[in-house]
mmCIF file of C-alpha atoms in Angstrom:
data_model
loop_
_atom_site.group_PDB
_atom_site.id
_atom_site.type_symbol
_atom_site.label_atom_id
_atom_site.label_comp_id
_atom_site.label_asym_id
_atom_site.label_seq_id
_atom_site.Cartn_x
_atom_site.Cartn_y
_atom_site.Cartn_z
ATOM 1 C CA MET A 1 105.646 67.754 92.638
ATOM 2 C CA ILE A 2 107.000 69.227 89.321
ATOM 3 C CA GLU A 3 107.642 72.943 89.025
ATOM 4 C CA ALA A 4 108.380 74.708 85.634
ATOM 5 C CA ASP A 5 108.625 78.367 84.610
ATOM 6 C CA VAL A 6 106.907 78.832 81.227
ATOM 7 C CA ALA A 7 106.809 81.829 78.899
ATOM 8 C CA ARG A 8 103.492 83.671 79.591
ATOM 9 C CA ALA A 9 102.797 83.535 75.718
ATOM 10 C CA CYS A 10 102.920 79.647 75.854
ATOM 11 C CA ALA A 11 100.767 79.262 78.978
ATOM 12 C CA ASN A 12 97.487 78.541 77.308
ATOM 13 C CA ASP A 13 99.171 75.576 75.186
ATOM 14 C CA VAL A 14 100.899 74.172 78.226
ATOM 15 C CA LEU A 15 97.664 74.274 80.423
ATOM 16 C CA ALA A 16 95.692 72.672 77.368
ATOM 17 C CA ALA A 17 98.334 69.833 77.211
ATOM 18 C CA LEU A 18 98.366 69.124 81.001
ATOM 19 C CA THR A 19 94.539 69.277 80.976
ATOM 20 C CA ALA A 20 94.535 66.668 78.029
ATOM 21 C CA LEU A 21 96.760 64.308 80.260
ATOM 22 C CA ASP A 22 93.908 64.380 82.865
ATOM 23 C CA LEU A 23 96.086 65.820 85.493
ATOM 24 C CA VAL A 24 93.324 67.867 86.790
ATOM 25 C CA ARG A 25 91.577 64.632 87.855
ATOM 26 C CA THR A 26 94.551 62.511 88.916
ATOM 27 C CA GLY A 27 96.568 65.301 90.582
ATOM 28 C CA GLY A 28 96.460 69.110 90.275
ATOM 29 C CA ILE A 29 97.687 72.048 88.366
ATOM 30 C CA LEU A 30 98.519 75.320 90.226
ATOM 31 C CA PHE A 31 99.685 78.257 88.061
ATOM 32 C CA GLU A 32 100.574 81.901 89.017
ATOM 33 C CA LEU A 33 102.465 84.817 87.720
ATOM 34 C CA THR A 34 106.163 84.703 88.317
ATOM 35 C CA GLY A 35 106.790 88.472 88.375
ATOM 36 C CA THR A 36 110.415 89.620 87.517
ATOM 37 C CA VAL A 37 112.649 86.834 86.409
ATOM 38 C CA LEU A 38 116.373 87.449 85.592
ATOM 39 C CA SER A 39 116.941 84.372 83.236
ATOM 40 C CA CYS A 40 118.610 84.269 79.738
ATOM 41 C CA ALA A 41 116.626 81.156 78.958
ATOM 42 C CA GLY A 42 113.400 83.114 79.885
ATOM 43 C CA GLU A 43 114.323 85.865 77.675
ATOM 44 C CA ARG A 44 114.858 83.491 74.664
ATOM 45 C CA ALA A 45 111.590 81.728 75.472
ATOM 46 C CA ASP A 46 109.720 84.940 75.458
ATOM 47 C CA ALA A 47 111.485 86.016 72.125
ATOM 48 C CA ALA A 48 110.476 82.686 70.559
ATOM 49 C CA ALA A 49 106.901 82.903 71.581
ATOM 50 C CA PRO A 50 104.239 83.613 69.006
ATOM 51 C CA THR A 51 102.990 86.672 70.963
ATOM 52 C CA ARG A 52 104.473 89.316 73.314
ATOM 53 C CA PRO A 53 104.130 88.467 76.924
ATOM 54 C CA ASP A 54 102.265 91.572 77.757
ATOM 55 C CA GLY A 55 99.736 90.746 75.110
ATOM 56 C CA THR A 56 98.869 87.225 76.103
ATOM 57 C CA VAL A 57 95.595 86.418 77.937
ATOM 58 C CA VAL A 58 95.767 83.257 80.235
ATOM 59 C CA TRP A 59 92.445 82.327 79.759
ATOM 60 C CA GLU A 60 91.963 79.763 82.333
ATOM 61 C CA GLN A 61 93.282 82.467 85.038
ATOM 62 C CA LEU A 62 90.804 84.920 83.599
ATOM 63 C CA LEU A 63 87.985 82.586 84.015
ATOM 64 C CA SER A 64 89.072 81.691 87.649
ATOM 65 C CA GLN A 65 88.997 85.441 88.470
ATOM 66 C CA ALA A 66 85.725 85.846 86.776
ATOM 67 C CA CYS A 67 84.221 82.982 88.682
ATOM 68 C CA GLU A 68 85.556 84.454 92.020
ATOM 69 C CA GLY A 69 84.106 87.901 91.094
ATOM 70 C CA ALA A 70 80.773 86.508 90.316
ATOM 71 C CA ARG A 71 80.191 85.175 93.969
ATOM 72 C CA LEU A 72 78.023 87.121 96.348
ATOM 73 C CA THR A 73 79.890 87.637 99.554
ATOM 74 C CA PRO A 74 79.188 89.584 102.654
ATOM 75 C CA THR A 75 82.449 91.609 102.030
ATOM 76 C CA PHE A 76 81.307 92.692 98.553
ATOM 77 C CA LEU A 77 77.904 93.629 99.740
ATOM 78 C CA THR A 78 79.463 95.622 102.645
ATOM 79 C CA PHE A 79 81.645 97.649 100.393
ATOM 80 C CA LEU A 80 78.832 98.238 97.887
ATOM 81 C CA ALA A 81 76.430 99.473 100.729
ATOM 82 C CA ILE A 82 79.211 101.811 102.003
ATOM 83 C CA ALA A 83 79.668 103.098 98.433
ATOM 84 C CA PHE A 84 75.988 103.791 98.025
ATOM 85 C CA LEU A 85 75.835 105.511 101.539
ATOM 86 C CA LEU A 86 78.734 107.770 100.576
ATOM 87 C CA SER A 87 77.134 108.652 97.181
ATOM 88 C CA ALA A 88 73.890 109.559 99.063
ATOM 89 C CA VAL A 89 75.670 111.846 101.441
ATOM 90 C CA ALA A 90 77.578 113.382 98.597
ATOM 91 C CA VAL A 91 74.480 113.998 96.722
ATOM 92 C CA ALA A 92 72.406 115.548 99.799
ATOM 93 C CA THR A 93 75.536 117.641 100.886
ATOM 94 C CA ALA A 94 76.482 118.589 97.428
ATOM 95 C CA SER A 95 80.005 117.298 98.106
ATOM 96 C CA PRO A 96 82.071 116.331 95.070
ATOM 97 C CA MET A 97 84.998 114.974 97.182
ATOM 98 C CA THR A 98 82.575 112.567 98.970
ATOM 99 C CA LEU A 99 81.262 111.375 95.587
ATOM 100 C CA VAL A 100 84.828 110.624 94.549
ATOM 101 C CA GLY A 101 85.240 108.683 97.822
ATOM 102 C CA ALA A 102 82.163 106.509 96.940
ATOM 103 C CA MET A 103 83.592 105.712 93.649
ATOM 104 C CA VAL A 104 86.901 104.615 95.030
ATOM 105 C CA VAL A 105 85.125 102.357 97.459
ATOM 106 C CA GLY A 106 82.854 100.833 94.818
ATOM 107 C CA PRO A 107 83.694 97.080 94.366
ATOM 108 C CA GLU A 108 81.337 96.197 91.495
ATOM 109 C CA PHE A 109 84.254 95.973 88.877
ATOM 110 C CA ARG A 110 84.705 92.227 88.939
ATOM 111 C CA PRO A 111 81.043 91.317 89.126
ATOM 112 C CA LEU A 112 80.461 93.363 86.030
ATOM 113 C CA SER A 113 83.373 91.846 84.151
ATOM 114 C CA ALA A 114 82.154 88.217 84.995
ATOM 115 C CA PRO A 115 79.079 88.306 82.575
ATOM 116 C CA SER A 116 81.360 89.464 79.830
ATOM 117 C CA VAL A 117 83.722 86.445 80.309
ATOM 118 C CA GLY A 118 80.743 84.068 80.719
ATOM 119 C CA LEU A 119 79.099 85.212 77.514
ATOM 120 C CA VAL A 120 82.221 84.961 75.539
ATOM 121 C CA ARG A 121 83.031 81.436 76.927
ATOM 122 C CA ARG A 122 79.506 80.404 76.754
ATOM 123 C CA ASP A 123 79.460 79.632 80.436
ATOM 124 C CA ILE A 124 75.897 79.960 81.348
ATOM 125 C CA GLY A 125 76.482 79.097 84.972
ATOM 126 C CA LEU A 126 79.006 82.032 85.254
ATOM 127 C CA VAL A 127 76.483 84.569 83.516
ATOM 128 C CA ARG A 128 73.750 83.381 85.876
ATOM 129 C CA ASN A 129 75.957 83.700 89.120
ATOM 130 C CA SER A 130 77.008 87.141 88.162
ATOM 131 C CA ALA A 131 73.625 88.304 87.193
ATOM 132 C CA ARG A 132 72.383 86.837 90.581
ATOM 133 C CA THR A 133 75.088 88.799 92.421
ATOM 134 C CA LEU A 134 74.173 92.114 90.735
ATOM 135 C CA ALA A 135 70.393 91.550 91.066
ATOM 136 C CA ILE A 136 70.647 90.888 94.844
ATOM 137 C CA SER A 137 73.497 93.146 95.758
ATOM 138 C CA PHE A 138 72.360 96.378 94.194
ATOM 139 C CA PRO A 139 68.813 96.495 95.637
ATOM 140 C CA ALA A 140 70.126 95.470 98.923
ATOM 141 C CA ALA A 141 72.577 98.111 99.054
ATOM 142 C CA MET A 142 69.895 100.668 98.018
ATOM 143 C CA VAL A 143 67.625 99.420 100.792
ATOM 144 C CA VAL A 144 70.391 100.025 103.307
ATOM 145 C CA THR A 145 70.936 103.541 101.862
ATOM 146 C CA ALA A 146 67.279 104.319 102.059
ATOM 147 C CA LEU A 147 67.085 103.289 105.730
ATOM 148 C CA ALA A 148 70.160 105.423 106.522
ATOM 149 C CA THR A 149 68.849 108.287 104.571
ATOM 150 C CA VAL A 150 65.619 108.157 106.665
ATOM 151 C CA LEU A 151 67.709 108.311 109.863
ATOM 152 C CA TRP A 152 69.912 111.107 108.745
ATOM 153 C CA THR A 153 66.869 113.265 107.533
ATOM 154 C CA ARG A 154 64.948 112.737 110.912
ATOM 155 C CA LEU A 155 68.199 113.684 112.800
ATOM 156 C CA GLY A 156 68.452 116.780 110.600
ATOM 157 C CA TRP A 157 71.920 115.896 109.434
ATOM 158 C CA ILE A 158 71.166 116.095 105.667
ATOM 159 C CA GLY A 159 68.369 117.694 103.556
ATOM 160 C CA VAL A 160 67.108 115.977 100.492
ATOM 161 C CA GLY A 161 64.675 118.783 99.270
ATOM 162 C CA ASP A 162 67.075 120.295 96.803
ATOM 163 C CA VAL A 163 68.166 117.194 94.907
ATOM 164 C CA GLU A 164 66.784 118.370 91.514
ATOM 165 C CA ASN A 165 68.551 121.659 91.933
ATOM 166 C CA ALA A 166 71.993 120.109 92.503
ATOM 167 C CA ARG A 167 73.244 121.114 88.964
ATOM 168 C CA ALA A 168 76.695 119.883 89.719
ATOM 169 C CA PHE A 169 75.418 116.305 89.537
ATOM 170 C CA ASP A 170 73.340 116.410 86.410
ATOM 171 C CA PHE A 171 75.802 114.054 84.758
ATOM 172 C CA ILE A 172 74.606 111.269 87.241
ATOM 173 C CA TYR A 173 70.979 111.052 86.064
ATOM 174 C CA GLU A 174 70.702 112.777 82.739
ATOM 175 C CA VAL A 175 70.833 110.219 79.973
ATOM 176 C CA GLY A 176 72.388 111.515 76.878
ATOM 177 C CA PRO A 177 74.529 110.346 73.902
ATOM 178 C CA PHE A 178 77.804 110.204 76.009
ATOM 179 C CA SER A 179 76.183 108.069 78.662
ATOM 180 C CA LEU A 180 76.698 104.850 76.563
ATOM 181 C CA VAL A 181 79.957 106.228 75.239
ATOM 182 C CA VAL A 182 81.279 106.563 78.703
ATOM 183 C CA ALA A 183 79.989 103.238 79.701
ATOM 184 C CA LEU A 184 81.694 101.492 76.768
ATOM 185 C CA LEU A 185 84.946 103.246 77.380
ATOM 186 C CA ALA A 186 84.819 102.260 81.184
ATOM 187 C CA GLY A 187 84.064 98.622 80.306
ATOM 188 C CA ALA A 188 86.852 98.462 77.620
ATOM 189 C CA ALA A 189 89.358 100.025 79.985
ATOM 190 C CA GLY A 190 88.239 97.690 82.724
ATOM 191 C CA MET A 191 88.470 94.508 80.688
ATOM 192 C CA LEU A 192 91.757 95.452 79.320
ATOM 193 C CA ALA A 193 93.169 96.039 82.745
ATOM 194 C CA LEU A 194 92.024 92.854 83.957
ATOM 195 C CA VAL A 195 93.349 90.608 81.096
ATOM 196 C CA THR A 196 96.696 92.307 81.110
ATOM 197 C CA TYR A 197 97.000 92.246 84.803
ATOM 198 C CA SER A 198 97.530 96.028 85.022
ATOM 199 C CA SER A 199 96.446 98.047 88.016
ATOM 200 C CA THR A 200 92.691 97.837 88.321
ATOM 201 C CA VAL A 201 92.351 100.450 91.010
ATOM 202 C CA LEU A 202 91.939 103.553 88.920
ATOM 203 C CA VAL A 203 89.852 101.635 86.302
ATOM 204 C CA GLY A 204 87.570 100.471 89.033
ATOM 205 C CA VAL A 205 86.918 104.090 90.213
ATOM 206 C CA PHE A 206 86.254 104.910 86.459
ATOM 207 C CA ILE A 207 83.582 102.053 86.394
ATOM 208 C CA SER A 208 82.088 103.133 89.853
ATOM 209 C CA GLY A 209 81.732 106.558 88.413
ATOM 210 C CA THR A 210 79.070 105.268 86.008
ATOM 211 C CA THR A 211 77.142 103.140 88.564
ATOM 212 C CA VAL A 212 77.379 104.124 92.214
ATOM 213 C CA PRO A 213 76.450 107.700 92.061
ATOM 214 C CA ALA A 214 73.347 106.905 89.852
ATOM 215 C CA ALA A 215 72.124 104.349 92.484
ATOM 216 C CA GLY A 216 72.831 106.631 95.447
ATOM 217 C CA LEU A 217 71.128 109.505 93.759
ATOM 218 C CA ALA A 218 68.078 107.324 92.851
ATOM 219 C CA VAL A 219 67.706 106.589 96.629
ATOM 220 C CA VAL A 220 67.836 110.168 97.841
ATOM 221 C CA ALA A 221 65.554 111.477 95.150
ATOM 222 C CA VAL A 222 62.788 109.058 96.324
ATOM 223 C CA PHE A 223 62.733 110.726 99.750
ATOM 224 C CA ALA A 224 62.755 114.057 97.827
ATOM 225 C CA GLY A 225 59.785 113.101 95.889
ATOM 226 C CA LYS A 226 61.650 113.820 92.656
ATOM 227 C CA TRP A 227 60.351 110.794 90.670
ATOM 228 C CA ASN A 228 61.705 112.154 87.346
ATOM 229 C CA VAL A 229 65.140 112.120 88.866
ATOM 230 C CA VAL A 230 64.540 108.595 90.313
ATOM 231 C CA LEU A 231 63.675 107.189 86.816
ATOM 232 C CA SER A 232 66.360 108.969 85.009
ATOM 233 C CA SER A 233 68.962 107.761 87.622
ATOM 234 C CA LEU A 234 67.721 104.204 87.177
ATOM 235 C CA ALA A 235 67.761 104.558 83.403
ATOM 236 C CA GLN A 236 71.351 105.848 83.648
ATOM 237 C CA LEU A 237 72.306 102.980 85.775
ATOM 238 C CA GLY A 238 70.784 100.487 83.355
ATOM 239 C CA VAL A 239 72.522 101.947 80.347
ATOM 240 C CA ASN A 240 75.924 102.071 82.251
ATOM 241 C CA LEU A 241 75.611 98.388 83.315
ATOM 242 C CA ILE A 242 74.658 97.114 79.827
ATOM 243 C CA GLY A 243 77.392 99.342 78.240
ATOM 244 C CA ILE A 244 80.172 97.795 80.695
ATOM 245 C CA VAL A 245 79.135 94.312 79.851
ATOM 246 C CA LEU A 246 78.957 94.810 76.054
ATOM 247 C CA ALA A 247 82.407 96.535 75.887
ATOM 248 C CA GLY A 248 83.890 93.636 78.005
ATOM 249 C CA VAL A 249 82.417 91.185 75.437
ATOM 250 C CA ALA A 250 83.717 93.136 72.546
ATOM 251 C CA VAL A 251 87.240 93.381 74.144
ATOM 252 C CA LEU A 252 87.484 89.504 74.660
ATOM 253 C CA LEU A 253 86.156 88.763 71.314
ATOM 254 C CA LEU A 254 88.819 90.952 69.651
ATOM 255 C CA LEU A 255 91.406 89.042 71.885
ATOM 256 C CA LEU A 256 90.006 85.670 70.911
ATOM 257 C CA LEU A 257 90.271 86.539 67.200
ATOM 258 C CA ARG A 258 93.783 87.640 67.652
ATOM 259 C CA ASP A 259 94.886 84.574 69.300
ATOM 260 C CA GLY A 260 93.292 82.331 66.703
ATOM 261 C CA ARG A 261 95.052 84.322 63.994
ATOM 262 C CA GLN A 262 98.336 83.920 65.717
ATOM 263 C CA GLY A 263 98.066 80.194 66.165
ATOM 264 C CA GLY A 264 97.619 80.066 69.867
ATOM 265 C CA SER A 265 95.311 77.636 71.539
ATOM 266 C CA VAL A 266 92.013 78.989 72.819
ATOM 267 C CA MET A 267 90.701 76.886 75.558
ATOM 268 C CA ARG A 268 87.104 76.716 76.653
ATOM 269 C CA ARG A 269 86.048 75.144 80.064
ATOM 270 C CA GLU A 270 83.470 72.647 79.876
ATOM 271 C CA PRO A 271 80.522 72.744 82.311
ATOM 272 C CA ARG A 272 81.375 70.769 85.358
ATOM 273 C CA SER A 273 79.120 67.786 86.086
ATOM 274 C CA GLY A 274 80.650 67.126 89.538
ATOM 275 C CA PRO A 275 80.086 68.963 92.830
ATOM 276 C CA SER A 276 80.923 72.653 93.015
ATOM 277 C CA ARG A 277 84.368 73.731 94.012
ATOM 278 C CA ARG A 278 85.167 73.958 97.685
ATOM 279 C CA ARG A 279 86.371 77.243 99.128
ATOM 280 C CA GLY A 280 90.089 77.416 99.364
ATOM 281 C CA VAL A 281 90.897 74.706 96.633
ATOM 282 C CA PRO A 282 92.852 76.162 93.758
ATOM 283 C CA PRO A 283 90.661 76.637 90.594
ATOM 284 C CA ALA A 284 92.704 74.324 88.474
ATOM 285 C CA THR A 285 92.243 71.345 90.865
ATOM 286 C CA ALA A 286 88.424 71.286 91.103
ATOM 287 C CA GLY A 287 86.612 68.384 89.549
ATOM 288 C CA PRO A 288 87.000 66.478 86.347
ATOM 289 C CA ARG A 289 86.665 68.255 82.997
ATOM 290 C CA SER A 290 86.712 67.079 79.459
ATOM 291 C CA PRO A 291 90.040 67.380 77.879
ATOM 292 C CA THR A 292 90.588 70.272 75.516
ATOM 293 C CA LEU A 293 93.239 68.495 73.549
ATOM 294 C CA ARG A 294 93.666 64.857 72.787
ATOM 295 C CA PRO A 295 97.130 63.592 74.142
ATOM 296 C CA ASP A 296 98.081 61.893 70.778
ATOM 297 C CA ARG A 297 97.624 65.226 68.954
ATOM 298 C CA PRO A 298 100.332 67.984 68.802
ATOM 299 C CA ILE A 299 99.863 71.191 70.804
ATOM 300 C CA PRO A 300 98.893 74.180 68.784
ATOM 301 C CA GLY A 301 101.798 76.613 68.723
ATOM 302 C CA GLU A 302 104.227 73.920 70.244
ATOM 303 C CA ARG A 303 107.099 74.693 67.765
ATOM 304 C CA GLU A 304 106.708 78.461 68.229
ATOM 305 C CA CYS A 305 106.809 78.051 72.163
ATOM 306 C CA GLN A 306 109.916 75.812 72.146
ATOM 307 C CA ASP A 307 113.266 77.360 73.043
#
């Protein structure tokens, strides 16, 4: 086994070269962030790199995260259902604090980032998987919320008759000029946090604020008979979902353009022809893939990345 510490700005070039040597099929490649490193050689390597470390996107790692986020899992479905339940309680009881709790619990950040990555990388399978996850999880969570709302209403715990009069929650279902603006800002912030490995917790709350409340309100409004609120909430949800994905695509395209101008290699994972990756196997060790660089050709940015 060979281990090496590589400047983050050179990670894409190194991974491309190792992939060109067919190590993915004959062995395996495992890479991860090293965290804080006290090294003069490391500082010189970062200084010689063509881009700043904090401005470099490791595309293989981003793609692996997107593939994991596109999967429909029981854990994801459970968190989403809990978030919808909290938002329904918040609307029915006019509780802003409960609504904030619903936004904190909402887990839809990564599944919404996966379509953006798939579109930019032209990975139809990733787009299809993420779309399937969203198409199944949101209706399923709304059905669970509907059943719970029926139970709570019959027990007399909540009332749904004054949904349309809850003026504090107008922002949830009233589609206006800022609906798309907020969705675009949320999507851009989320993608930037994802590619720069910044804290995604608060950004996830921001994104959930554009999706979870609208879905919860739509469910409660159905039982209140406020169909105008239902349609408006669903329209708000659709606008927000589209805006988040489009903003993510725009951010990634700008990053690709920047990397191309600065001479870094931009890798594109080819569709896999072999069996799907088994759970627990590192992303870089799964199945054969076409080399992104030929072994007899120089690595783009090699001179800049050498110490």
